[in-house]
Structures are given as structure tokens and as C-alpha cells.
Amino acid sequence: MLIVIDKFLEKNDVANIRKSIDKAQWNDGRQTAGGLASGLKNNKQVDDKSDVGIEVANFLLEKLGNHPTFISAAIPFRIHPPRINSYTKGETYGVHVDAPIMSMPHSNDVLRSDVSATIFLSEPSDYDGGELVIEGQFGAQEVKLNAGDMVVYPSSSLHQVLPVTRGERVSAILWAQSMVSDASARSLLFDLDQSIQSLTHEGKADSEELMRLSAIYHNLVRRWASI
Ligand code: NI
């Protein structure tokens, strides 16, 4: 399931990130693509180990950890620090699947990627092309969102970034290991949780039925989560 989170970042957060990365050290994106993916990847990314890379990643990690919709969608156990990338004219990332196991920077831990996410940091009017195309159960979906919006999708999906034909497309990408590894179970939990949240906001928070639904949600998490 593909989940769009509008306005994950405020416009001033986007502006601050864009300002910070202006002075960043940019590397060839192929450095972090293994195997088949390295021949398909043609972009630039901020050096993960640079001060700017770490500072922006930490800022985004804190936002992710406090965002109820992201938490509901990903049920994260561990999040790989977001990485900033840029595609300019002619740059692209062909159809690929993200690496299943990733090393966590600055530690010996590894992460199994269950959930992938892209946070858009350019406005759609800033560039042509550059759509993120995600293949799913119901065919391929093209995603091009406003700056500050995020899309969350299963890491098992084949996806690509179409060639940019004008301007620059900047985004942050990240991966999470979920406590619920099965994408369909996660999707059911997300739908249930969102319905409970809507009923709560409708002022039905003290109804017994809502309490029972909430108990079912938590008991399903207890059943399906592995930590
Ligand atoms: Ni990818």
C-alpha cells in the first residue's frame, strides 16, 4: 500500500534543509548502490558522514519519530537515517528493489528494509520528469508531490525515478525496519488505526465500542509484532 502524508514538513523546514544542503559535499549516488542497482542509478547525494548530512538526517529522524501517521503506517523498529539526493537534467534511477539488508551508519547494527519513504524537497514546478513510479498490486502509480509531502511504500515494491528533463528534483529517502514485517498485516493495522483516529476526532472517544476497537488494534499489534 502506498500512503501519502501531506505536509509532513512545513515549508520553512523545507527551506532550511535546502539552505543547509547548498553547502554540502555531494557524492555520486552509485557509491551506495549495490549489485544490479549501481548500473541503474544516476544521481547525486549528500555525504552521509558529513556534518550537514548528519544534521539534516537527525532533524528528519526526530520529525519521523513524532509523526503519528508515519508511526501508524510504518510501525518502525529502526529507521535508517534519511539520505538527501538530487536529480538534474538526464539523471534517473531505473527500476529496482531496495536492498533488503542495510548497514546502519555509525554502528554495527543492520536493518531489514520493510518500509521505504521519499520526502519531496522540491516543488513540482521546479522540474519536469522525475516522477517516482511504484509498482503495486493495482499497477504502477506515478508520484510527484509538493515540497514537504512524503510517500511511504513497501520496500518490496519495484520502483524507479523517471529521468528529469528540466530543473532539479531534491528529496530525502529513508527506510525503516517495521515491527510488523508483513506488508498486508501492516496495511490492515493502518486502516484500523486511521478509522479509530477518525472516530476519536468525531467526539466518540468515550464510547465502549471504540475502546473495544482500540483493544483489537493493540492486540493485533501484540500478535504480529516482533521486536
Ligand atoms: Ni529505491
PDB file of C-alpha atoms and ligand atoms in Angstrom:
ATOM      1  CA  MET A   1       0.000   0.000   0.000  1.00  0.00           C
ATOM      2  CA  LEU A   2       1.132   3.452  -0.879  1.00  0.00           C
ATOM      3  CA  ILE A   3       0.477   6.121   1.756  1.00  0.00           C
ATOM      4  CA  VAL A   4       0.840   9.836   1.091  1.00  0.00           C
ATOM      5  CA  ILE A   5       1.430  12.092   4.092  1.00  0.00           C
ATOM      6  CA  ASP A   6       0.701  15.693   3.101  1.00  0.00           C
ATOM      7  CA  LYS A   7       2.694  18.497   4.724  1.00  0.00           C
ATOM      8  CA  PHE A   8       5.000  16.148   6.631  1.00  0.00           C
ATOM      9  CA  LEU A   9       7.346  19.155   6.709  1.00  0.00           C
ATOM     10  CA  GLU A  10       6.384  22.810   6.921  1.00  0.00           C
ATOM     11  CA  LYS A  11       7.591  24.985   4.043  1.00  0.00           C
ATOM     12  CA  ASN A  12      10.093  26.739   6.343  1.00  0.00           C
ATOM     13  CA  ASP A  13      11.577  23.335   7.328  1.00  0.00           C
ATOM     14  CA  VAL A  14      11.997  22.561   3.636  1.00  0.00           C
ATOM     15  CA  ALA A  15      13.618  25.960   3.053  1.00  0.00           C
ATOM     16  CA  ASN A  16      16.015  25.420   5.987  1.00  0.00           C
ATOM     17  CA  ILE A  17      17.030  21.971   4.715  1.00  0.00           C
ATOM     18  CA  ARG A  18      17.553  23.314   1.201  1.00  0.00           C
ATOM     19  CA  LYS A  19      19.733  26.092   2.631  1.00  0.00           C
ATOM     20  CA  SER A  20      21.842  23.641   4.681  1.00  0.00           C
ATOM     21  CA  ILE A  21      22.452  21.273   1.785  1.00  0.00           C
ATOM     22  CA  ASP A  22      23.539  24.074  -0.545  1.00  0.00           C
ATOM     23  CA  LYS A  23      26.920  23.940   1.174  1.00  0.00           C
ATOM     24  CA  ALA A  24      27.027  20.128   1.421  1.00  0.00           C
ATOM     25  CA  GLN A  25      29.515  17.715  -0.046  1.00  0.00           C
ATOM     26  CA  TRP A  26      27.662  15.806  -2.825  1.00  0.00           C
ATOM     27  CA  ASN A  27      28.762  12.332  -3.912  1.00  0.00           C
ATOM     28  CA  ASP A  28      27.950  10.131  -6.873  1.00  0.00           C
ATOM     29  CA  GLY A  29      24.817   8.149  -5.951  1.00  0.00           C
ATOM     30  CA  ARG A  30      26.344   4.935  -7.299  1.00  0.00           C
ATOM     31  CA  GLN A  31      28.561   4.748  -4.191  1.00  0.00           C
ATOM     32  CA  THR A  32      25.681   3.418  -2.109  1.00  0.00           C
ATOM     33  CA  ALA A  33      24.009   1.201  -4.726  1.00  0.00           C
ATOM     34  CA  GLY A  34      24.977  -2.441  -4.663  1.00  0.00           C
ATOM     35  CA  GLY A  35      24.859  -5.076  -7.384  1.00  0.00           C
ATOM     36  CA  LEU A  36      22.398  -4.569 -10.219  1.00  0.00           C
ATOM     37  CA  ALA A  37      21.179  -1.242  -8.858  1.00  0.00           C
ATOM     38  CA  SER A  38      24.518   0.532  -9.350  1.00  0.00           C
ATOM     39  CA  GLY A  39      24.197   0.399 -13.126  1.00  0.00           C
ATOM     40  CA  LEU A  40      20.725   1.950 -12.977  1.00  0.00           C
ATOM     41  CA  LYS A  41      21.415   4.780 -10.586  1.00  0.00           C
ATOM     42  CA  ASN A  42      22.467   8.164 -11.857  1.00  0.00           C
ATOM     43  CA  ASN A  43      22.109  10.926  -9.288  1.00  0.00           C
ATOM     44  CA  LYS A  44      23.963  12.767  -6.547  1.00  0.00           C
ATOM     45  CA  GLN A  45      23.582  12.504  -2.796  1.00  0.00           C
ATOM     46  CA  VAL A  46      24.774  14.363   0.267  1.00  0.00           C
ATOM     47  CA  ASP A  47      27.655  12.591   2.006  1.00  0.00           C
ATOM     48  CA  ASP A  48      26.049  10.641   4.897  1.00  0.00           C
ATOM     49  CA  LYS A  49      29.081  11.186   7.079  1.00  0.00           C
ATOM     50  CA  SER A  50      29.344  14.933   6.536  1.00  0.00           C
ATOM     51  CA  ASP A  51      28.202  17.343   9.252  1.00  0.00           C
ATOM     52  CA  VAL A  52      25.384  18.612   7.039  1.00  0.00           C
ATOM     53  CA  GLY A  53      24.279  15.058   6.161  1.00  0.00           C
ATOM     54  CA  ILE A  54      24.143  14.082   9.841  1.00  0.00           C
ATOM     55  CA  GLU A  55      22.435  17.298  10.939  1.00  0.00           C
ATOM     56  CA  VAL A  56      19.653  17.045   8.333  1.00  0.00           C
ATOM     57  CA  ALA A  57      19.189  13.299   8.972  1.00  0.00           C
ATOM     58  CA  ASN A  58      18.828  13.889  12.732  1.00  0.00           C
ATOM     59  CA  PHE A  59      16.303  16.665  12.173  1.00  0.00           C
ATOM     60  CA  LEU A  60      14.218  14.372   9.936  1.00  0.00           C
ATOM     61  CA  LEU A  61      14.542  11.377  12.296  1.00  0.00           C
ATOM     62  CA  GLU A  62      13.067  13.455  15.100  1.00  0.00           C
ATOM     63  CA  LYS A  63      10.154  14.543  12.881  1.00  0.00           C
ATOM     64  CA  LEU A  64       9.532  10.924  11.823  1.00  0.00           C
ATOM     65  CA  GLY A  65       9.566   9.678  15.399  1.00  0.00           C
ATOM     66  CA  ASN A  66       6.920  12.233  16.382  1.00  0.00           C
ATOM     67  CA  HIS A  67       4.616  11.887  13.388  1.00  0.00           C
ATOM     68  CA  PRO A  68       1.516   9.808  14.229  1.00  0.00           C
ATOM     69  CA  THR A  69       0.621   8.957  10.616  1.00  0.00           C
ATOM     70  CA  PHE A  70       4.165   7.797   9.801  1.00  0.00           C
ATOM     71  CA  ILE A  71       4.263   5.723  13.007  1.00  0.00           C
ATOM     72  CA  SER A  72       0.863   4.226  12.166  1.00  0.00           C
ATOM     73  CA  ALA A  73       1.956   3.405   8.604  1.00  0.00           C
ATOM     74  CA  ALA A  74       5.428   2.051   9.373  1.00  0.00           C
ATOM     75  CA  ILE A  75       5.266   0.797  12.993  1.00  0.00           C
ATOM     76  CA  PRO A  76       9.029   1.342  12.965  1.00  0.00           C
ATOM     77  CA  PHE A  77      11.515  -0.649  14.981  1.00  0.00           C
ATOM     78  CA  ARG A  78      14.565   1.020  13.483  1.00  0.00           C
ATOM     79  CA  ILE A  79      14.912   3.812  10.905  1.00  0.00           C
ATOM     80  CA  HIS A  80      17.865   4.256   8.574  1.00  0.00           C
ATOM     81  CA  PRO A  81      18.885   7.947   8.684  1.00  0.00           C
ATOM     82  CA  PRO A  82      17.347   9.800   5.746  1.00  0.00           C
ATOM     83  CA  ARG A  83      19.651  10.498   2.822  1.00  0.00           C
ATOM     84  CA  ILE A  84      19.319  13.570   0.612  1.00  0.00           C
ATOM     85  CA  ASN A  85      19.547  13.100  -3.135  1.00  0.00           C
ATOM     86  CA  SER A  86      19.328  15.258  -6.214  1.00  0.00           C
ATOM     87  CA  TYR A  87      18.489  14.561  -9.844  1.00  0.00           C
ATOM     88  CA  THR A  88      19.185  17.129 -12.534  1.00  0.00           C
ATOM     89  CA  LYS A  89      18.640  17.009 -16.309  1.00  0.00           C
ATOM     90  CA  GLY A  90      19.195  13.491 -17.652  1.00  0.00           C
ATOM     91  CA  GLU A  91      19.537  11.884 -14.199  1.00  0.00           C
ATOM     92  CA  THR A  92      17.376   8.909 -13.274  1.00  0.00           C
ATOM     93  CA  TYR A  93      17.169   5.720 -11.217  1.00  0.00           C
ATOM     94  CA  GLY A  94      15.895   2.766 -13.236  1.00  0.00           C
ATOM     95  CA  VAL A  95      13.516   0.053 -11.999  1.00  0.00           C
ATOM     96  CA  HIS A  96      14.937  -1.604  -8.876  1.00  0.00           C
ATOM     97  CA  VAL A  97      14.057  -3.017  -5.498  1.00  0.00           C
ATOM     98  CA  ASP A  98      15.781  -1.574  -2.416  1.00  0.00           C
ATOM     99  CA  ALA A  99      18.422  -3.675  -0.680  1.00  0.00           C
ATOM    100  CA  PRO A 100      16.749  -5.960   1.907  1.00  0.00           C
ATOM    101  CA  ILE A 101      19.517  -5.620   4.494  1.00  0.00           C
ATOM    102  CA  MET A 102      21.300  -2.330   5.128  1.00  0.00           C
ATOM    103  CA  SER A 103      24.096  -1.306   7.454  1.00  0.00           C
ATOM    104  CA  MET A 104      23.240   1.391   9.918  1.00  0.00           C
ATOM    105  CA  PRO A 105      25.762   4.224   9.738  1.00  0.00           C
ATOM    106  CA  HIS A 106      27.923   4.872  12.806  1.00  0.00           C
ATOM    107  CA  SER A 107      27.160   1.454  14.361  1.00  0.00           C
ATOM    108  CA  ASN A 108      27.472  -2.272  13.755  1.00  0.00           C
ATOM    109  CA  ASP A 109      23.701  -2.709  13.528  1.00  0.00           C
ATOM    110  CA  VAL A 110      21.922  -3.741  10.393  1.00  0.00           C
ATOM    111  CA  LEU A 111      18.372  -3.057   9.338  1.00  0.00           C
ATOM    112  CA  ARG A 112      15.928  -5.093   7.254  1.00  0.00           C
ATOM    113  CA  SER A 113      14.134  -2.647   4.966  1.00  0.00           C
ATOM    114  CA  ASP A 114      10.365  -3.200   5.207  1.00  0.00           C
ATOM    115  CA  VAL A 115       9.186   0.332   4.538  1.00  0.00           C
ATOM    116  CA  SER A 116      10.644   2.880   2.133  1.00  0.00           C
ATOM    117  CA  ALA A 117       9.758   6.566   2.084  1.00  0.00           C
ATOM    118  CA  THR A 118      10.501   9.626  -0.025  1.00  0.00           C
ATOM    119  CA  ILE A 119      10.135  13.164   1.299  1.00  0.00           C
ATOM    120  CA  PHE A 120       9.909  15.651  -1.572  1.00  0.00           C
ATOM    121  CA  LEU A 121      12.071  18.764  -1.112  1.00  0.00           C
ATOM    122  CA  SER A 122      11.425  20.432  -4.493  1.00  0.00           C
ATOM    123  CA  GLU A 123       8.142  21.856  -5.729  1.00  0.00           C
ATOM    124  CA  PRO A 124       6.699  20.017  -8.766  1.00  0.00           C
ATOM    125  CA  SER A 125       7.018  23.255 -10.766  1.00  0.00           C
ATOM    126  CA  ASP A 126      10.804  23.262 -10.185  1.00  0.00           C
ATOM    127  CA  TYR A 127      11.389  20.329 -12.537  1.00  0.00           C
ATOM    128  CA  ASP A 128       9.929  18.193 -15.323  1.00  0.00           C
ATOM    129  CA  GLY A 129      10.047  14.402 -15.246  1.00  0.00           C
ATOM    130  CA  GLY A 130      11.435  12.856 -12.063  1.00  0.00           C
ATOM    131  CA  GLU A 131       8.214  11.047 -11.120  1.00  0.00           C
ATOM    132  CA  LEU A 132       8.647   8.262  -8.579  1.00  0.00           C
ATOM    133  CA  VAL A 133       6.904   5.257 -10.153  1.00  0.00           C
ATOM    134  CA  ILE A 134       5.934   2.498  -7.716  1.00  0.00           C
ATOM    135  CA  GLU A 135       4.641  -0.861  -8.916  1.00  0.00           C
ATOM    136  CA  GLY A 136       1.945  -2.360  -6.740  1.00  0.00           C
ATOM    137  CA  GLN A 137      -0.929  -4.799  -6.688  1.00  0.00           C
ATOM    138  CA  PHE A 138      -3.059  -2.491  -8.850  1.00  0.00           C
ATOM    139  CA  GLY A 139      -0.379  -1.489 -11.366  1.00  0.00           C
ATOM    140  CA  ALA A 140       2.194   1.279 -11.427  1.00  0.00           C
ATOM    141  CA  GLN A 141       1.485   4.602  -9.718  1.00  0.00           C
ATOM    142  CA  GLU A 142       3.327   7.819 -10.509  1.00  0.00           C
ATOM    143  CA  VAL A 143       4.064  10.028  -7.532  1.00  0.00           C
ATOM    144  CA  LYS A 144       5.131  13.661  -7.680  1.00  0.00           C
ATOM    145  CA  LEU A 145       4.270  15.606  -4.551  1.00  0.00           C
ATOM    146  CA  ASN A 146       4.583  19.125  -3.201  1.00  0.00           C
ATOM    147  CA  ALA A 147       7.706  20.052  -1.273  1.00  0.00           C
ATOM    148  CA  GLY A 148       7.276  18.795   2.296  1.00  0.00           C
ATOM    149  CA  ASP A 149       4.965  15.880   1.391  1.00  0.00           C
ATOM    150  CA  MET A 150       6.031  12.260   1.896  1.00  0.00           C
ATOM    151  CA  VAL A 151       5.106   8.922   0.331  1.00  0.00           C
ATOM    152  CA  VAL A 152       5.520   5.657   2.260  1.00  0.00           C
ATOM    153  CA  TYR A 153       5.506   2.309   0.432  1.00  0.00           C
ATOM    154  CA  PRO A 154       6.641  -1.298   0.940  1.00  0.00           C
ATOM    155  CA  SER A 155      10.378  -1.763   0.330  1.00  0.00           C
ATOM    156  CA  SER A 156       9.487  -4.932  -1.572  1.00  0.00           C
ATOM    157  CA  SER A 157       7.932  -2.850  -4.395  1.00  0.00           C
ATOM    158  CA  LEU A 158       9.746  -2.383  -7.675  1.00  0.00           C
ATOM    159  CA  HIS A 159      10.153   1.348  -8.220  1.00  0.00           C
ATOM    160  CA  GLN A 160      12.051   3.900 -10.285  1.00  0.00           C
ATOM    161  CA  VAL A 161      12.682   7.626 -10.658  1.00  0.00           C
ATOM    162  CA  LEU A 162      11.955   8.729 -14.230  1.00  0.00           C
ATOM    163  CA  PRO A 163      14.588  10.910 -15.927  1.00  0.00           C
ATOM    164  CA  VAL A 164      14.493  14.593 -15.004  1.00  0.00           C
ATOM    165  CA  THR A 165      14.240  16.666 -18.181  1.00  0.00           C
ATOM    166  CA  ARG A 166      14.374  20.182 -16.648  1.00  0.00           C
ATOM    167  CA  GLY A 167      15.398  21.712 -13.337  1.00  0.00           C
ATOM    168  CA  GLU A 168      16.359  19.882 -10.161  1.00  0.00           C
ATOM    169  CA  ARG A 169      14.486  17.301  -8.086  1.00  0.00           C
ATOM    170  CA  VAL A 170      15.699  17.125  -4.472  1.00  0.00           C
ATOM    171  CA  SER A 171      14.304  14.613  -1.997  1.00  0.00           C
ATOM    172  CA  ALA A 172      15.124  12.706   1.175  1.00  0.00           C
ATOM    173  CA  ILE A 173      14.815   8.940   1.162  1.00  0.00           C
ATOM    174  CA  LEU A 174      14.711   6.595   4.130  1.00  0.00           C
ATOM    175  CA  TRP A 175      13.990   3.024   5.119  1.00  0.00           C
ATOM    176  CA  ALA A 176      12.503   1.504   8.227  1.00  0.00           C
ATOM    177  CA  GLN A 177      12.511  -1.940   9.699  1.00  0.00           C
ATOM    178  CA  SER A 178       8.971  -2.449  10.907  1.00  0.00           C
ATOM    179  CA  MET A 179       7.923  -4.366  13.997  1.00  0.00           C
ATOM    180  CA  VAL A 180       5.291  -5.839  11.642  1.00  0.00           C
ATOM    181  CA  SER A 181       7.279  -7.156   8.690  1.00  0.00           C
ATOM    182  CA  ASP A 182       4.316  -8.379   6.643  1.00  0.00           C
ATOM    183  CA  ALA A 183       3.100  -5.551   4.371  1.00  0.00           C
ATOM    184  CA  SER A 184      -0.508  -6.769   4.232  1.00  0.00           C
ATOM    185  CA  ALA A 185      -0.727  -7.055   8.035  1.00  0.00           C
ATOM    186  CA  ARG A 186       0.736  -3.544   8.327  1.00  0.00           C
ATOM    187  CA  SER A 187      -1.805  -2.256   5.845  1.00  0.00           C
ATOM    188  CA  LEU A 188      -4.722  -3.750   7.850  1.00  0.00           C
ATOM    189  CA  LEU A 189      -3.374  -2.213  11.045  1.00  0.00           C
ATOM    190  CA  PHE A 190      -3.017   1.178   9.359  1.00  0.00           C
ATOM    191  CA  ASP A 191      -6.613   1.130   8.095  1.00  0.00           C
ATOM    192  CA  LEU A 192      -7.928   0.081  11.505  1.00  0.00           C
ATOM    193  CA  ASP A 193      -5.871   2.705  13.327  1.00  0.00           C
ATOM    194  CA  GLN A 194      -6.925   5.501  10.950  1.00  0.00           C
ATOM    195  CA  SER A 195     -10.605   4.575  11.428  1.00  0.00           C
ATOM    196  CA  ILE A 196     -10.176   4.596  15.202  1.00  0.00           C
ATOM    197  CA  GLN A 197      -8.477   8.025  14.978  1.00  0.00           C
ATOM    198  CA  SER A 198     -11.350   9.430  12.850  1.00  0.00           C
ATOM    199  CA  LEU A 199     -13.986   8.166  15.301  1.00  0.00           C
ATOM    200  CA  THR A 200     -11.960   9.620  18.176  1.00  0.00           C
ATOM    201  CA  HIS A 201     -11.870  13.028  16.470  1.00  0.00           C
ATOM    202  CA  GLU A 202     -15.636  12.835  15.924  1.00  0.00           C
ATOM    203  CA  GLY A 203     -16.009  13.020  19.689  1.00  0.00           C
ATOM    204  CA  LYS A 204     -16.775   9.340  20.213  1.00  0.00           C
ATOM    205  CA  ALA A 205     -13.643   8.787  22.266  1.00  0.00           C
ATOM    206  CA  ASP A 206     -15.542   7.633  25.339  1.00  0.00           C
ATOM    207  CA  SER A 207     -17.732   5.033  23.608  1.00  0.00           C
ATOM    208  CA  GLU A 208     -17.311   1.430  24.691  1.00  0.00           C
ATOM    209  CA  GLU A 209     -17.269   0.232  21.067  1.00  0.00           C
ATOM    210  CA  LEU A 210     -14.343   2.493  20.316  1.00  0.00           C
ATOM    211  CA  MET A 211     -12.492   1.154  23.339  1.00  0.00           C
ATOM    212  CA  ARG A 212     -13.109  -2.392  22.060  1.00  0.00           C
ATOM    213  CA  LEU A 213     -11.858  -1.494  18.574  1.00  0.00           C
ATOM    214  CA  SER A 214      -8.769   0.059  20.128  1.00  0.00           C
ATOM    215  CA  ALA A 215      -8.195  -3.117  22.164  1.00  0.00           C
ATOM    216  CA  ILE A 216      -8.423  -5.178  18.951  1.00  0.00           C
ATOM    217  CA  TYR A 217      -5.846  -2.896  17.306  1.00  0.00           C
ATOM    218  CA  HIS A 218      -3.422  -3.232  20.199  1.00  0.00           C
ATOM    219  CA  ASN A 219      -3.919  -6.979  20.479  1.00  0.00           C
ATOM    220  CA  LEU A 220      -3.279  -7.433  16.752  1.00  0.00           C
ATOM    221  CA  VAL A 221      -0.048  -5.443  17.144  1.00  0.00           C
ATOM    222  CA  ARG A 222       0.835  -7.707  20.088  1.00  0.00           C
ATOM    223  CA  ARG A 223       0.136 -10.762  17.916  1.00  0.00           C
ATOM    224  CA  TRP A 224       2.013  -9.605  14.814  1.00  0.00           C
ATOM    225  CA  ALA A 225       4.882  -7.518  16.152  1.00  0.00           C
ATOM    226  CA  SER A 226       8.329  -8.958  16.543  1.00  0.00           C
ATOM    227  CA  ILE A 227      10.936  -6.963  18.397  1.00  0.00           C
TER     228      ILE A 227
HETATM  229 NI    NI B   1      14.943   2.735  -4.281  1.00  0.00          NI
END
